[in-house]
mmCIF file with all atom_site columns, C-alpha atoms in Angstrom:
data_model
loop_
_atom_site.group_PDB
_atom_site.id
_atom_site.type_symbol
_atom_site.label_atom_id
_atom_site.label_alt_id
_atom_site.label_comp_id
_atom_site.label_asym_id
_atom_site.label_entity_id
_atom_site.label_seq_id
_atom_site.pdbx_PDB_ins_code
_atom_site.Cartn_x
_atom_site.Cartn_y
_atom_site.Cartn_z
_atom_site.occupancy
_atom_site.B_iso_or_equiv
_atom_site.pdbx_formal_charge
_atom_site.auth_seq_id
_atom_site.auth_comp_id
_atom_site.auth_asym_id
_atom_site.auth_atom_id
_atom_site.pdbx_PDB_model_num
ATOM 1   C CA . MET I 1 1   ? 139.400 162.815 -5.804 1.00 0.00 ? 1   MET I CA 1
ATOM 2   C CA . LYS I 1 2   ? 137.388 159.945 -6.950 1.00 0.00 ? 2   LYS I CA 1
ATOM 3   C CA . SER I 1 3   ? 139.929 157.336 -5.961 1.00 0.00 ? 3   SER I CA 1
ATOM 4   C CA . ILE I 1 4   ? 139.817 158.701 -2.328 1.00 0.00 ? 4   ILE I CA 1
ATOM 5   C CA . PHE I 1 5   ? 136.129 158.472 -2.454 1.00 0.00 ? 5   PHE I CA 1
ATOM 6   C CA . LYS I 1 6   ? 136.248 154.843 -3.681 1.00 0.00 ? 6   LYS I CA 1
ATOM 7   C CA . CYS I 1 7   ? 138.717 153.802 -1.107 1.00 0.00 ? 7   CYS I CA 1
ATOM 8   C CA . ALA I 1 8   ? 136.719 155.551 1.782  1.00 0.00 ? 8   ALA I CA 1
ATOM 9   C CA . LEU I 1 9   ? 133.430 153.859 0.439  1.00 0.00 ? 9   LEU I CA 1
ATOM 10  C CA . SER I 1 10  ? 135.258 150.309 0.294  1.00 0.00 ? 10  SER I CA 1
ATOM 11  C CA . LEU I 1 11  ? 136.312 150.986 3.817  1.00 0.00 ? 11  LEU I CA 1
ATOM 12  C CA . ALA I 1 12  ? 133.027 151.948 5.214  1.00 0.00 ? 12  ALA I CA 1
ATOM 13  C CA . ALA I 1 13  ? 131.494 148.752 3.601  1.00 0.00 ? 13  ALA I CA 1
ATOM 14  C CA . VAL I 1 14  ? 134.174 146.617 5.222  1.00 0.00 ? 14  VAL I CA 1
ATOM 15  C CA . LEU I 1 15  ? 133.493 148.282 8.534  1.00 0.00 ? 15  LEU I CA 1
ATOM 16  C CA . ALA I 1 16  ? 129.735 147.811 8.149  1.00 0.00 ? 16  ALA I CA 1
ATOM 17  C CA . CYS I 1 17  ? 130.144 143.998 7.162  1.00 0.00 ? 17  CYS I CA 1
ATOM 18  C CA . CYS I 1 18  ? 132.011 143.707 10.476 1.00 0.00 ? 18  CYS I CA 1
ATOM 19  C CA . MET I 1 19  ? 129.491 145.312 12.450 1.00 0.00 ? 19  MET I CA 1
ATOM 20  C CA . THR I 1 20  ? 126.873 143.045 11.275 1.00 0.00 ? 20  THR I CA 1
ATOM 21  C CA . LEU I 1 21  ? 128.924 139.978 12.431 1.00 0.00 ? 21  LEU I CA 1
ATOM 22  C CA . THR I 1 22  ? 129.047 141.084 16.023 1.00 0.00 ? 22  THR I CA 1
ATOM 23  C CA . GLY I 1 23  ? 126.842 140.310 18.827 1.00 0.00 ? 23  GLY I CA 1
ATOM 24  C CA . CYS I 1 24  ? 123.744 137.991 18.313 1.00 0.00 ? 24  CYS I CA 1
ATOM 25  C CA . LEU I 1 25  ? 124.007 138.567 14.444 1.00 0.00 ? 25  LEU I CA 1
ATOM 26  C CA . SER I 1 26  ? 126.806 136.043 14.493 1.00 0.00 ? 26  SER I CA 1
ATOM 27  C CA . HIS I 1 27  ? 124.406 133.305 15.580 1.00 0.00 ? 27  HIS I CA 1
ATOM 28  C CA . TRP I 1 28  ? 123.159 133.481 12.159 1.00 0.00 ? 28  TRP I CA 1
ATOM 29  C CA . PHE I 1 29  ? 126.289 131.663 10.942 1.00 0.00 ? 29  PHE I CA 1
ATOM 30  C CA . VAL I 1 30  ? 127.586 129.959 14.242 1.00 0.00 ? 30  VAL I CA 1
ATOM 31  C CA . ASP I 1 31  ? 125.756 129.263 17.228 1.00 0.00 ? 31  ASP I CA 1
ATOM 32  C CA . SER I 1 32  ? 127.962 128.619 20.291 1.00 0.00 ? 32  SER I CA 1
ATOM 33  C CA . SER I 1 33  ? 125.403 128.302 22.956 1.00 0.00 ? 33  SER I CA 1
ATOM 34  C CA . SER I 1 34  ? 122.379 125.703 23.342 1.00 0.00 ? 34  SER I CA 1
ATOM 35  C CA . ARG I 1 35  ? 119.063 126.969 24.852 1.00 0.00 ? 35  ARG I CA 1
ATOM 36  C CA . LEU I 1 36  ? 117.235 124.042 26.458 1.00 0.00 ? 36  LEU I CA 1
ATOM 37  C CA . GLN I 1 37  ? 113.764 123.807 27.558 1.00 0.00 ? 37  GLN I CA 1
ATOM 38  C CA . PHE I 1 38  ? 112.208 120.435 28.664 1.00 0.00 ? 38  PHE I CA 1
ATOM 39  C CA . LEU I 1 39  ? 108.482 119.012 28.978 1.00 0.00 ? 39  LEU I CA 1
ATOM 40  C CA . ASN I 1 40  ? 107.823 116.561 31.813 1.00 0.00 ? 40  ASN I CA 1
ATOM 41  C CA . SER I 1 41  ? 105.544 114.341 29.883 1.00 0.00 ? 41  SER I CA 1
ATOM 42  C CA . THR I 1 42  ? 105.511 111.724 32.896 1.00 0.00 ? 42  THR I CA 1
ATOM 43  C CA . ALA I 1 43  ? 102.293 110.595 34.830 1.00 0.00 ? 43  ALA I CA 1
ATOM 44  C CA . ALA I 1 44  ? 103.832 110.918 38.205 1.00 0.00 ? 44  ALA I CA 1
ATOM 45  C CA . LYS I 1 45  ? 107.490 111.837 38.312 1.00 0.00 ? 45  LYS I CA 1
ATOM 46  C CA . THR I 1 46  ? 108.771 115.299 39.317 1.00 0.00 ? 46  THR I CA 1
ATOM 47  C CA . ILE I 1 47  ? 111.819 116.478 37.633 1.00 0.00 ? 47  ILE I CA 1
ATOM 48  C CA . VAL I 1 48  ? 114.060 118.432 40.099 1.00 0.00 ? 48  VAL I CA 1
ATOM 49  C CA . GLY I 1 49  ? 117.125 119.156 37.834 1.00 0.00 ? 49  GLY I CA 1
ATOM 50  C CA . LEU I 1 50  ? 119.270 118.395 34.694 1.00 0.00 ? 50  LEU I CA 1
ATOM 51  C CA . ASP I 1 51  ? 123.047 118.254 34.757 1.00 0.00 ? 51  ASP I CA 1
ATOM 52  C CA . VAL I 1 52  ? 125.831 118.089 32.463 1.00 0.00 ? 52  VAL I CA 1
ATOM 53  C CA . MET I 1 53  ? 128.917 115.696 33.008 1.00 0.00 ? 53  MET I CA 1
ATOM 54  C CA . GLN I 1 54  ? 132.040 117.859 33.014 1.00 0.00 ? 54  GLN I CA 1
ATOM 55  C CA . GLN I 1 55  ? 134.447 116.579 30.311 1.00 0.00 ? 55  GLN I CA 1
ATOM 56  C CA . GLN I 1 56  ? 137.770 116.826 32.441 1.00 0.00 ? 56  GLN I CA 1
ATOM 57  C CA . ASP I 1 57  ? 136.130 114.697 35.528 1.00 0.00 ? 57  ASP I CA 1
ATOM 58  C CA . THR I 1 58  ? 133.586 112.108 34.296 1.00 0.00 ? 58  THR I CA 1
ATOM 59  C CA . SER I 1 59  ? 132.262 111.717 37.909 1.00 0.00 ? 59  SER I CA 1
ATOM 60  C CA . ALA I 1 60  ? 131.475 115.208 38.251 1.00 0.00 ? 60  ALA I CA 1
ATOM 61  C CA . PHE I 1 61  ? 128.244 116.972 37.028 1.00 0.00 ? 61  PHE I CA 1
ATOM 62  C CA . ARG I 1 62  ? 127.581 120.708 36.495 1.00 0.00 ? 62  ARG I CA 1
ATOM 63  C CA . THR I 1 63  ? 123.947 121.894 37.064 1.00 0.00 ? 63  THR I CA 1
ATOM 64  C CA . TRP I 1 64  ? 122.388 123.273 33.909 1.00 0.00 ? 64  TRP I CA 1
ATOM 65  C CA . ILE I 1 65  ? 118.603 123.359 35.031 1.00 0.00 ? 65  ILE I CA 1
ATOM 66  C CA . ASP I 1 66  ? 117.983 123.533 38.751 1.00 0.00 ? 66  ASP I CA 1
ATOM 67  C CA . GLU I 1 67  ? 113.959 123.879 38.808 1.00 0.00 ? 67  GLU I CA 1
ATOM 68  C CA . THR I 1 68  ? 111.430 121.760 40.097 1.00 0.00 ? 68  THR I CA 1
ATOM 69  C CA . VAL I 1 69  ? 109.062 120.634 37.120 1.00 0.00 ? 69  VAL I CA 1
ATOM 70  C CA . LEU I 1 70  ? 105.946 118.557 38.030 1.00 0.00 ? 70  LEU I CA 1
ATOM 71  C CA . PRO I 1 71  ? 104.068 116.152 35.647 1.00 0.00 ? 71  PRO I CA 1
ATOM 72  C CA . GLY I 1 72  ? 102.806 117.859 32.603 1.00 0.00 ? 72  GLY I CA 1
ATOM 73  C CA . GLU I 1 73  ? 104.758 121.173 32.886 1.00 0.00 ? 73  GLU I CA 1
ATOM 74  C CA . ARG I 1 74  ? 107.722 122.777 31.069 1.00 0.00 ? 74  ARG I CA 1
ATOM 75  C CA . SER I 1 75  ? 110.597 123.937 32.405 1.00 0.00 ? 75  SER I CA 1
ATOM 76  C CA . ARG I 1 76  ? 111.744 127.748 31.671 1.00 0.00 ? 76  ARG I CA 1
ATOM 77  C CA . VAL I 1 77  ? 114.408 128.207 28.843 1.00 0.00 ? 77  VAL I CA 1
ATOM 78  C CA . HIS I 1 78  ? 118.057 128.023 29.925 1.00 0.00 ? 78  HIS I CA 1
ATOM 79  C CA . GLU I 1 79  ? 120.981 128.783 27.893 1.00 0.00 ? 79  GLU I CA 1
ATOM 80  C CA . GLU I 1 80  ? 124.581 127.807 28.271 1.00 0.00 ? 80  GLU I CA 1
ATOM 81  C CA . ASP I 1 81  ? 127.716 127.421 26.174 1.00 0.00 ? 81  ASP I CA 1
ATOM 82  C CA . TRP I 1 82  ? 127.373 123.522 25.671 1.00 0.00 ? 82  TRP I CA 1
ATOM 83  C CA . VAL I 1 83  ? 128.065 122.521 22.265 1.00 0.00 ? 83  VAL I CA 1
ATOM 84  C CA . GLY I 1 84  ? 129.408 119.019 21.296 1.00 0.00 ? 84  GLY I CA 1
ATOM 85  C CA . ASN I 1 85  ? 128.855 115.507 22.882 1.00 0.00 ? 85  ASN I CA 1
ATOM 86  C CA . PHE I 1 86  ? 127.873 115.159 26.561 1.00 0.00 ? 86  PHE I CA 1
ATOM 87  C CA . LYS I 1 87  ? 126.304 112.735 28.898 1.00 0.00 ? 87  LYS I CA 1
ATOM 88  C CA . LEU I 1 88  ? 123.223 114.458 30.549 1.00 0.00 ? 88  LEU I CA 1
ATOM 89  C CA . ARG I 1 89  ? 121.855 113.401 33.886 1.00 0.00 ? 89  ARG I CA 1
ATOM 90  C CA . ILE I 1 90  ? 118.031 113.980 34.975 1.00 0.00 ? 90  ILE I CA 1
ATOM 91  C CA . ARG I 1 91  ? 117.095 113.983 38.494 1.00 0.00 ? 91  ARG I CA 1
ATOM 92  C CA . TYR I 1 92  ? 113.732 113.059 39.525 1.00 0.00 ? 92  TYR I CA 1
ATOM 93  C CA . THR I 1 93  ? 111.396 111.925 42.191 1.00 0.00 ? 93  THR I CA 1
ATOM 94  C CA . GLN I 1 94  ? 108.987 109.029 41.839 1.00 0.00 ? 94  GLN I CA 1
ATOM 95  C CA . SER I 1 95  ? 106.032 111.294 43.036 1.00 0.00 ? 95  SER I CA 1
ATOM 96  C CA . PRO I 1 96  ? 103.970 113.923 41.541 1.00 0.00 ? 96  PRO I CA 1
ATOM 97  C CA . ASP I 1 97  ? 104.578 116.504 44.249 1.00 0.00 ? 97  ASP I CA 1
ATOM 98  C CA . GLY I 1 98  ? 108.405 116.372 44.501 1.00 0.00 ? 98  GLY I CA 1
ATOM 99  C CA . SER I 1 99  ? 108.990 114.679 47.472 1.00 0.00 ? 99  SER I CA 1
ATOM 100 C CA . GLY I 1 100 ? 110.484 111.281 48.344 1.00 0.00 ? 100 GLY I CA 1
ATOM 101 C CA . LYS I 1 101 ? 113.851 109.587 47.237 1.00 0.00 ? 101 LYS I CA 1
ATOM 102 C CA . GLU I 1 102 ? 115.827 111.087 44.387 1.00 0.00 ? 102 GLU I CA 1
ATOM 103 C CA . SER I 1 103 ? 116.613 109.096 41.557 1.00 0.00 ? 103 SER I CA 1
ATOM 104 C CA . GLN I 1 104 ? 118.668 109.885 38.373 1.00 0.00 ? 104 GLN I CA 1
ATOM 105 C CA . PHE I 1 105 ? 118.460 108.944 34.612 1.00 0.00 ? 105 PHE I CA 1
ATOM 106 C CA . VAL I 1 106 ? 121.849 109.442 32.536 1.00 0.00 ? 106 VAL I CA 1
ATOM 107 C CA . PHE I 1 107 ? 122.029 109.285 28.855 1.00 0.00 ? 107 PHE I CA 1
ATOM 108 C CA . ASP I 1 108 ? 124.363 110.489 26.038 1.00 0.00 ? 108 ASP I CA 1
ATOM 109 C CA . THR I 1 109 ? 123.616 113.028 23.524 1.00 0.00 ? 109 THR I CA 1
ATOM 110 C CA . LYS I 1 110 ? 125.095 115.474 21.109 1.00 0.00 ? 110 LYS I CA 1
ATOM 111 C CA . LEU I 1 111 ? 124.186 119.340 21.433 1.00 0.00 ? 111 LEU I CA 1
ATOM 112 C CA . ASP I 1 112 ? 124.501 121.481 17.964 1.00 0.00 ? 112 ASP I CA 1
ATOM 113 C CA . GLY I 1 113 ? 123.725 124.535 19.814 1.00 0.00 ? 113 GLY I CA 1
ATOM 114 C CA . GLY I 1 114 ? 120.553 126.680 19.105 1.00 0.00 ? 114 GLY I CA 1
ATOM 115 C CA . SER I 1 115 ? 117.086 126.003 20.572 1.00 0.00 ? 115 SER I CA 1
ATOM 116 C CA . LEU I 1 116 ? 116.590 122.525 22.019 1.00 0.00 ? 116 LEU I CA 1
ATOM 117 C CA . PHE I 1 117 ? 113.157 121.032 23.214 1.00 0.00 ? 117 PHE I CA 1
ATOM 118 C CA . LEU I 1 118 ? 113.572 117.925 25.169 1.00 0.00 ? 118 LEU I CA 1
ATOM 119 C CA . ILE I 1 119 ? 110.733 115.553 25.979 1.00 0.00 ? 119 ILE I CA 1
ATOM 120 C CA . VAL I 1 120 ? 110.944 113.346 29.159 1.00 0.00 ? 120 VAL I CA 1
ATOM 121 C CA . GLN I 1 121 ? 108.452 110.319 29.130 1.00 0.00 ? 121 GLN I CA 1
ATOM 122 C CA . ASP I 1 122 ? 107.836 107.538 31.592 1.00 0.00 ? 122 ASP I CA 1
ATOM 123 C CA . GLU I 1 123 ? 109.391 104.042 30.780 1.00 0.00 ? 123 GLU I CA 1
ATOM 124 C CA . GLY I 1 124 ? 108.367 101.807 33.874 1.00 0.00 ? 124 GLY I CA 1
ATOM 125 C CA . ASP I 1 125 ? 110.305 103.060 36.734 1.00 0.00 ? 125 ASP I CA 1
ATOM 126 C CA . SER I 1 126 ? 112.844 105.058 34.754 1.00 0.00 ? 126 SER I CA 1
ATOM 127 C CA . LEU I 1 127 ? 112.734 107.587 32.121 1.00 0.00 ? 127 LEU I CA 1
ATOM 128 C CA . SER I 1 128 ? 113.081 108.066 28.226 1.00 0.00 ? 128 SER I CA 1
ATOM 129 C CA . VAL I 1 129 ? 113.909 111.178 26.385 1.00 0.00 ? 129 VAL I CA 1
ATOM 130 C CA . HIS I 1 130 ? 113.605 112.421 22.876 1.00 0.00 ? 130 HIS I CA 1
ATOM 131 C CA . PHE I 1 131 ? 114.494 116.090 21.193 1.00 0.00 ? 131 PHE I CA 1
ATOM 132 C CA . ARG I 1 132 ? 111.921 117.626 19.264 1.00 0.00 ? 132 ARG I CA 1
#
């Protein structure tokens, strides 16, 4: 009788461990998605979107954030399954109200998953970026 009880208790403990590793709790060990928010820290440029280059076709980008972010504002947090090395493209205008011709700034980055905060700053007529 004791051995059946020990076996059942062991089985219950294994099942309990398996249940704790499902869903969001698995992110304690492996984070397979990236949550990105960015700050438009420019003086007079409006960011109109952020795209990720598709790995299969190096000329095609997939939109990650499609939102207009005025100077001094933050984007909402957007989550996607991006982990690895990527080229990101920031689409922006040279005006504080989002009007005008759209330009782009492309840069390489490594996304490790988890929460990311990108700061976009002026650098002449272009942009510079860094993660915080």
